[in-house]
mmCIF file of C-alpha atoms and ligand atoms in Angstrom:
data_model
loop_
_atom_site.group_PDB
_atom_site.id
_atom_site.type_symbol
_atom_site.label_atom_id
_atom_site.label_comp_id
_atom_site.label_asym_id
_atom_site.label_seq_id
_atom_site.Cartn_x
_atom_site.Cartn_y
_atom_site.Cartn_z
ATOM 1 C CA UNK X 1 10.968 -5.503 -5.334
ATOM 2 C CA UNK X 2 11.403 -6.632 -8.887
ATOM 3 C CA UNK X 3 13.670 -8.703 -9.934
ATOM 4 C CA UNK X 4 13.446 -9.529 -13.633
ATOM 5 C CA UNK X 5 12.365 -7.821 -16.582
ATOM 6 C CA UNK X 6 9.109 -10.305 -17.151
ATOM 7 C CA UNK X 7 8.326 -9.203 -13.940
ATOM 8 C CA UNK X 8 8.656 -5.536 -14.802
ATOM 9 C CA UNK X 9 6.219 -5.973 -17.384
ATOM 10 C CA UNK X 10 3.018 -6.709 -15.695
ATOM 11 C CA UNK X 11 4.279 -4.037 -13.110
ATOM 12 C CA UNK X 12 4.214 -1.204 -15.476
ATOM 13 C CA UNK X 13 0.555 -2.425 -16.863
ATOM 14 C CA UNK X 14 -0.635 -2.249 -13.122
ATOM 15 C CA UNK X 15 0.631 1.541 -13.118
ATOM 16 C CA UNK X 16 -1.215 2.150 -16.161
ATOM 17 C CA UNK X 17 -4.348 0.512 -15.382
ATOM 18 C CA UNK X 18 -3.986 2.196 -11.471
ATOM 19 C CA UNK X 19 -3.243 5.670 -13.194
ATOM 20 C CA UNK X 20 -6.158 5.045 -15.530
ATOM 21 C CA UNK X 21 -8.414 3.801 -12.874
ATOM 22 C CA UNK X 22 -7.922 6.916 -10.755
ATOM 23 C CA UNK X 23 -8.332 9.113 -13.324
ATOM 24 C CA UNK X 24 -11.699 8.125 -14.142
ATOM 25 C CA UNK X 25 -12.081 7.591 -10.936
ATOM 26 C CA UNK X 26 -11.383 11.531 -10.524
ATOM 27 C CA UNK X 27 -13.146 12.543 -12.882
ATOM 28 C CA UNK X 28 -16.194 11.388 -11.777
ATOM 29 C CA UNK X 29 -15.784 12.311 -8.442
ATOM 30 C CA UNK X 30 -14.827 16.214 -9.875
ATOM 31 C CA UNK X 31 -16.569 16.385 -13.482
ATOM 32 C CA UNK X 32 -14.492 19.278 -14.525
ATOM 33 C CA UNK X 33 -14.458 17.650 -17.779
ATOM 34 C CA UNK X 34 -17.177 19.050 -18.251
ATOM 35 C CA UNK X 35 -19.006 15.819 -19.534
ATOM 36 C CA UNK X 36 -20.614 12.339 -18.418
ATOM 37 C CA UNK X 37 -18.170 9.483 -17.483
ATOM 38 C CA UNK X 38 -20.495 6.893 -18.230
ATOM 39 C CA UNK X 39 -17.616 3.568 -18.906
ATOM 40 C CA UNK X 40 -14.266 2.280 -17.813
ATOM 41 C CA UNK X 41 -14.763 3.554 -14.221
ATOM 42 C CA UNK X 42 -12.262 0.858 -12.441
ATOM 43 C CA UNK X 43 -12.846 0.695 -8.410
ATOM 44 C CA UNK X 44 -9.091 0.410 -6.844
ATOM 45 C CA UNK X 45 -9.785 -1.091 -2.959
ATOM 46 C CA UNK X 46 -12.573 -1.618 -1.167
ATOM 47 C CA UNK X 47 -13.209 -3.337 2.800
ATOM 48 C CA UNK X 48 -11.161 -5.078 4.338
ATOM 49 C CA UNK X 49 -10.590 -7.439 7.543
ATOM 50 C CA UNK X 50 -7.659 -8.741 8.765
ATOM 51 C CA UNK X 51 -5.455 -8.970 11.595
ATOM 52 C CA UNK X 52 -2.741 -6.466 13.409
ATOM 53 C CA UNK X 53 0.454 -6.978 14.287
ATOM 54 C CA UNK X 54 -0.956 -6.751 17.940
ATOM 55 C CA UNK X 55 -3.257 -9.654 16.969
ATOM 56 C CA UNK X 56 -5.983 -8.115 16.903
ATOM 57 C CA UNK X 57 -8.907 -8.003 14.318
ATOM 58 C CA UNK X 58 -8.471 -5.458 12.267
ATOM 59 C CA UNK X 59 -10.463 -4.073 9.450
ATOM 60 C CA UNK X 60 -10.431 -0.563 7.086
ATOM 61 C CA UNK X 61 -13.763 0.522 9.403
ATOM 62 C CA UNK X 62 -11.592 0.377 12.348
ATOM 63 C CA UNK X 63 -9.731 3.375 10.456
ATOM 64 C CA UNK X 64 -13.118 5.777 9.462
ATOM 65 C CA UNK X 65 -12.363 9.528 9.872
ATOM 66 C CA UNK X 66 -8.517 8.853 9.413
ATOM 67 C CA UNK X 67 -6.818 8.800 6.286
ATOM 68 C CA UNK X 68 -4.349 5.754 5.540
ATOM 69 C CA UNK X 69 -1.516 5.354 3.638
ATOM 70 C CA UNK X 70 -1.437 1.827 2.860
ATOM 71 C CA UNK X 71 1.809 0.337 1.718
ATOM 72 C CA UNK X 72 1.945 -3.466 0.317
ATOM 73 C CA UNK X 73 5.161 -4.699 1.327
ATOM 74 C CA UNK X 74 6.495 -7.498 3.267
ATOM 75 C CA UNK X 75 9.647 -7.596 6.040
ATOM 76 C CA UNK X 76 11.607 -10.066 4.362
ATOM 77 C CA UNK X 77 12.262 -7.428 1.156
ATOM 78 C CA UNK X 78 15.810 -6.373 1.067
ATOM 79 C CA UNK X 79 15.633 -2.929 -0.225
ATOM 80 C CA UNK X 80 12.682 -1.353 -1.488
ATOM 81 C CA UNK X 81 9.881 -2.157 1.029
ATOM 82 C CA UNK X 82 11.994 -1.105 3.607
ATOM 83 C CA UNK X 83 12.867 2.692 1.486
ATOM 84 C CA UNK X 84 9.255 3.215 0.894
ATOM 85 C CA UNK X 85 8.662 2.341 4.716
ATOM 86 C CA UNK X 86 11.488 5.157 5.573
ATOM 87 C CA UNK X 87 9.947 7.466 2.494
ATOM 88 C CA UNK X 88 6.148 6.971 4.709
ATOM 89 C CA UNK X 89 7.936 7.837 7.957
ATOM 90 C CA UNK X 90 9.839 10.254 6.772
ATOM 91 C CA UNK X 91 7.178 12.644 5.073
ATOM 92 C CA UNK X 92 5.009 12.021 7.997
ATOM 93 C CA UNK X 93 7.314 13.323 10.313
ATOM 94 C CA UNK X 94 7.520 16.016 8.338
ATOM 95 C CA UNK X 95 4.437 16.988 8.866
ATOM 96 C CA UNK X 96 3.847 17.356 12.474
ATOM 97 C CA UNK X 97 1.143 17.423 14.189
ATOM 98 C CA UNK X 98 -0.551 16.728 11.059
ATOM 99 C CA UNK X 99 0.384 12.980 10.952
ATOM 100 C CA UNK X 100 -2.160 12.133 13.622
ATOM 101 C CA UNK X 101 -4.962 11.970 11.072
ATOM 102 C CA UNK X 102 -2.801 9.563 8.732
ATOM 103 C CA UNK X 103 -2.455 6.031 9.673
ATOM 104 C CA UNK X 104 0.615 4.830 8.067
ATOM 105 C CA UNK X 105 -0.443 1.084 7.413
ATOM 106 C CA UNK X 106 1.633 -1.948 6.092
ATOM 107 C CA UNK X 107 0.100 -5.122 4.659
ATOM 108 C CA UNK X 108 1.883 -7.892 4.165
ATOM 109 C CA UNK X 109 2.235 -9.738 0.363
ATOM 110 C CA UNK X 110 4.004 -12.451 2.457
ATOM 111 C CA UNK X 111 1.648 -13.691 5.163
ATOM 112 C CA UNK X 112 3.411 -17.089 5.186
ATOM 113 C CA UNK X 113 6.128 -15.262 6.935
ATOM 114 C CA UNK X 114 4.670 -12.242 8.126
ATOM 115 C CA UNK X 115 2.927 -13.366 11.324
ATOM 116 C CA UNK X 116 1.485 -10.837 13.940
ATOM 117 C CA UNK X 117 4.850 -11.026 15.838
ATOM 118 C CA UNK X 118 7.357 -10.628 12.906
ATOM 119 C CA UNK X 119 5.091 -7.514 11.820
ATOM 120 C CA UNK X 120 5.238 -6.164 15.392
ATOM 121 C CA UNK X 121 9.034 -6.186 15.383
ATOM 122 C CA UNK X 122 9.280 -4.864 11.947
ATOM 123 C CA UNK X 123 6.659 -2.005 12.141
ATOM 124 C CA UNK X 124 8.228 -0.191 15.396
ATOM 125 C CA UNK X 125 11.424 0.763 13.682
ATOM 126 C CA UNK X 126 9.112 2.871 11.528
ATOM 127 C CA UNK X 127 7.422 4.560 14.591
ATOM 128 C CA UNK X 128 4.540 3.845 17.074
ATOM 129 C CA UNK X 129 2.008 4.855 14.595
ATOM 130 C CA UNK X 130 2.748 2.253 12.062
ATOM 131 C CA UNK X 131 0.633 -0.389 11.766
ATOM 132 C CA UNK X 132 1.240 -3.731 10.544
ATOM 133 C CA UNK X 133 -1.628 -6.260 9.138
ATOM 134 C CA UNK X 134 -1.899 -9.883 7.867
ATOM 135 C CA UNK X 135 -4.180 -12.486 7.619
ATOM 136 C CA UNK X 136 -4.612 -15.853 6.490
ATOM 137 C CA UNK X 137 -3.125 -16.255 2.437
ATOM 138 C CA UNK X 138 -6.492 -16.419 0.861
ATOM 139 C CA UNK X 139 -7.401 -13.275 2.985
ATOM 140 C CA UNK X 140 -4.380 -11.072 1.656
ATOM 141 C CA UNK X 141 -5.088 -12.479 -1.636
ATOM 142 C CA UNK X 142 -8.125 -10.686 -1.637
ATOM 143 C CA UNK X 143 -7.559 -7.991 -0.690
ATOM 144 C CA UNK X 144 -4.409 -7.311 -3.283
ATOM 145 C CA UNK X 145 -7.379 -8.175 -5.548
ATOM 146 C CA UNK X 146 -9.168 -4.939 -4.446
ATOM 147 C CA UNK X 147 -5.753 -3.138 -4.572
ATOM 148 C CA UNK X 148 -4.963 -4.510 -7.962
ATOM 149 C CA UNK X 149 -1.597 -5.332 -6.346
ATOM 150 C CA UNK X 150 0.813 -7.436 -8.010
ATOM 151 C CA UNK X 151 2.726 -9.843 -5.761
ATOM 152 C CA UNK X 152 3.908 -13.316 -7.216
ATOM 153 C CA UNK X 153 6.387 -15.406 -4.592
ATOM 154 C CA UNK X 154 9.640 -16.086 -6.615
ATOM 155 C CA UNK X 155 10.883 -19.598 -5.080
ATOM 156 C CA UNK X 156 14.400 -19.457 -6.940
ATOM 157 C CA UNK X 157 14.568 -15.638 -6.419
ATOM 158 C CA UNK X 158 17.604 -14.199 -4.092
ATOM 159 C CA UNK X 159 17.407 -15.435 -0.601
ATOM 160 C CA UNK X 160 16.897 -12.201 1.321
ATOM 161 C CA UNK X 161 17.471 -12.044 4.683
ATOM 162 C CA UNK X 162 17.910 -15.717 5.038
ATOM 163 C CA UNK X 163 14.303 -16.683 3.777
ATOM 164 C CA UNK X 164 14.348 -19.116 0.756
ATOM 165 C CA UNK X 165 12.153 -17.461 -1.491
ATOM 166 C CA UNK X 166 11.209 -13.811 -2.251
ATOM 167 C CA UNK X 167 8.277 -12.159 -3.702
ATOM 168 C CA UNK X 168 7.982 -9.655 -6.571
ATOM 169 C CA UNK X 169 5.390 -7.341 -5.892
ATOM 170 C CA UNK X 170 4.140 -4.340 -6.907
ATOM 171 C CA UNK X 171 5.377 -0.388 -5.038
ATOM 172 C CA UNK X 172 2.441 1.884 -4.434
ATOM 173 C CA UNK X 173 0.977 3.934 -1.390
ATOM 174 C CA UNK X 174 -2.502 4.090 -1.510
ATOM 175 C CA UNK X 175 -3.505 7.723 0.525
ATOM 176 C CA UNK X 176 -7.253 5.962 1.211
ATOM 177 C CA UNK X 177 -9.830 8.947 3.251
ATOM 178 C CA UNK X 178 -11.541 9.204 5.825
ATOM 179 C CA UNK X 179 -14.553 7.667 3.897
ATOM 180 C CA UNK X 180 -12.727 4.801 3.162
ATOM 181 C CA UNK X 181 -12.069 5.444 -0.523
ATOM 182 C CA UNK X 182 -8.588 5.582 -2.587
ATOM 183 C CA UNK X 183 -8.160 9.046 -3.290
ATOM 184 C CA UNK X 184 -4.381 8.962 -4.241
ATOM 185 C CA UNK X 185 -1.775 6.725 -4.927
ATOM 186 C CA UNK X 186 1.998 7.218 -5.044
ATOM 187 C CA UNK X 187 4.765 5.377 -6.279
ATOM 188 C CA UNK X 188 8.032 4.184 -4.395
ATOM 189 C CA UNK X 189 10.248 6.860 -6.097
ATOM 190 C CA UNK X 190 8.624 10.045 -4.617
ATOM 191 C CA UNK X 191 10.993 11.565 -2.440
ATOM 192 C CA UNK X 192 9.830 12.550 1.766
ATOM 193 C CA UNK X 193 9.530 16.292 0.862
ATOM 194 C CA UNK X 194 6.798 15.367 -1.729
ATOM 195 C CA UNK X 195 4.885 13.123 -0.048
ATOM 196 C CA UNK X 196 4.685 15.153 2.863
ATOM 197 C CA UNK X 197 3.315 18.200 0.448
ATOM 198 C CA UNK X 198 0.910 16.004 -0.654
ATOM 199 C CA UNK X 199 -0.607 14.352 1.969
ATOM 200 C CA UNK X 200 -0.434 18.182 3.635
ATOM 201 C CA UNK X 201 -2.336 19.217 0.327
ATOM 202 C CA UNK X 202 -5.253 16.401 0.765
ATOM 203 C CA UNK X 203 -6.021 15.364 4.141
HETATM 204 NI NI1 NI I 301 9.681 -5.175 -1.458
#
């Protein structure tokens, strides 16, 4: 969550740049434009490997012919990873039978914290298909690289949950298919009946 209004500021650029990303992303992908993309193409994502809350390796070609809905989060957020976490659940419940070819997937911004076990206590009280990866801090930082995911740790931030620092980070689902590649992203204010019409509309 964000905490400060300097924060907010890089946030909203991220959006931007995501929105603007995807759009030429799109475009490309369906050239209803009607003319040659040929600059500003921005790739969003991209492999990774890391490591579930089972313990186990775990990489995005563990996930191929599955969509995921990747959420960058971490447990020790007071309010909004946790929402987004419930929004996920929520519309996936909503759709059925359906939600068995979305993996709903959590990676932590706080991998300090967020150890295999921590994640594998958290995850469950979203349901038994959440799943729940971390890695080692230069490995997440990596792969929020490919994400273009803001997270910065906040040291003199609120202590939530009894932890002495925070981190402000960046809200955004990433709907990634069964290819591997971002196809959507979402934001943490869509409401469960709109994701779920969504994901029902593109996977
Ligand atoms: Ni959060």
């Amino acid at each position: 969550m964000l905490r400060n209004k300097q924060a907010l500021i890089p946030y909203l650029l991220l959006v931007a740049a995501l929105a603007g990303g995807l759009l030429w992303y799109q475009s490309e992908q369906v050239p209803r434009l009607g003319r040659v993309v040929s600059t500003g193409k921005m790739e969003v994502g991209g492999p990774f490997r890391l490591t579930d809350h089972t313990g186990k390796p775990r990489g995005d070609s563990d996930f191929r012919g599955r969509y995921m809905l990747i959420y960058f989060g971490f447990t020790y957020c007071p309010d909004i990873c946790p929402t987004t976490l419930a929004v996920m659940a929520e519309a996936l419940d909503q759709l059925g039978p359906d939600a068995k070819k979305i993996v709903p997937v959590l990676i932590t911004v706080d991998p300090e914290r967020d150890t295999p076990e921590v994640l594998a206590e958290y995850v469950k009280a979203f349901g038994p298909s959440f799943v729940g990866l971390t890695g080692s801090v230069a490995e997440i930082k990596e792969v929020e690289k490919k994400f273009r995911v803001y997270a910065v740790k906040q040291p003199q931030g609120e202590a939530p949950k009894g932890g002495n620092y925070g981190v402000d980070h960046s809200n955004v689902m990433y709907l990634v298919g069964p290819d591997g590649k971002v196809i959507h992203f979402y934001t943490e204010a869509i409401s469960p009946d709109d994701l779920a019409k969504d994901l029902k509309a593109k996977t």
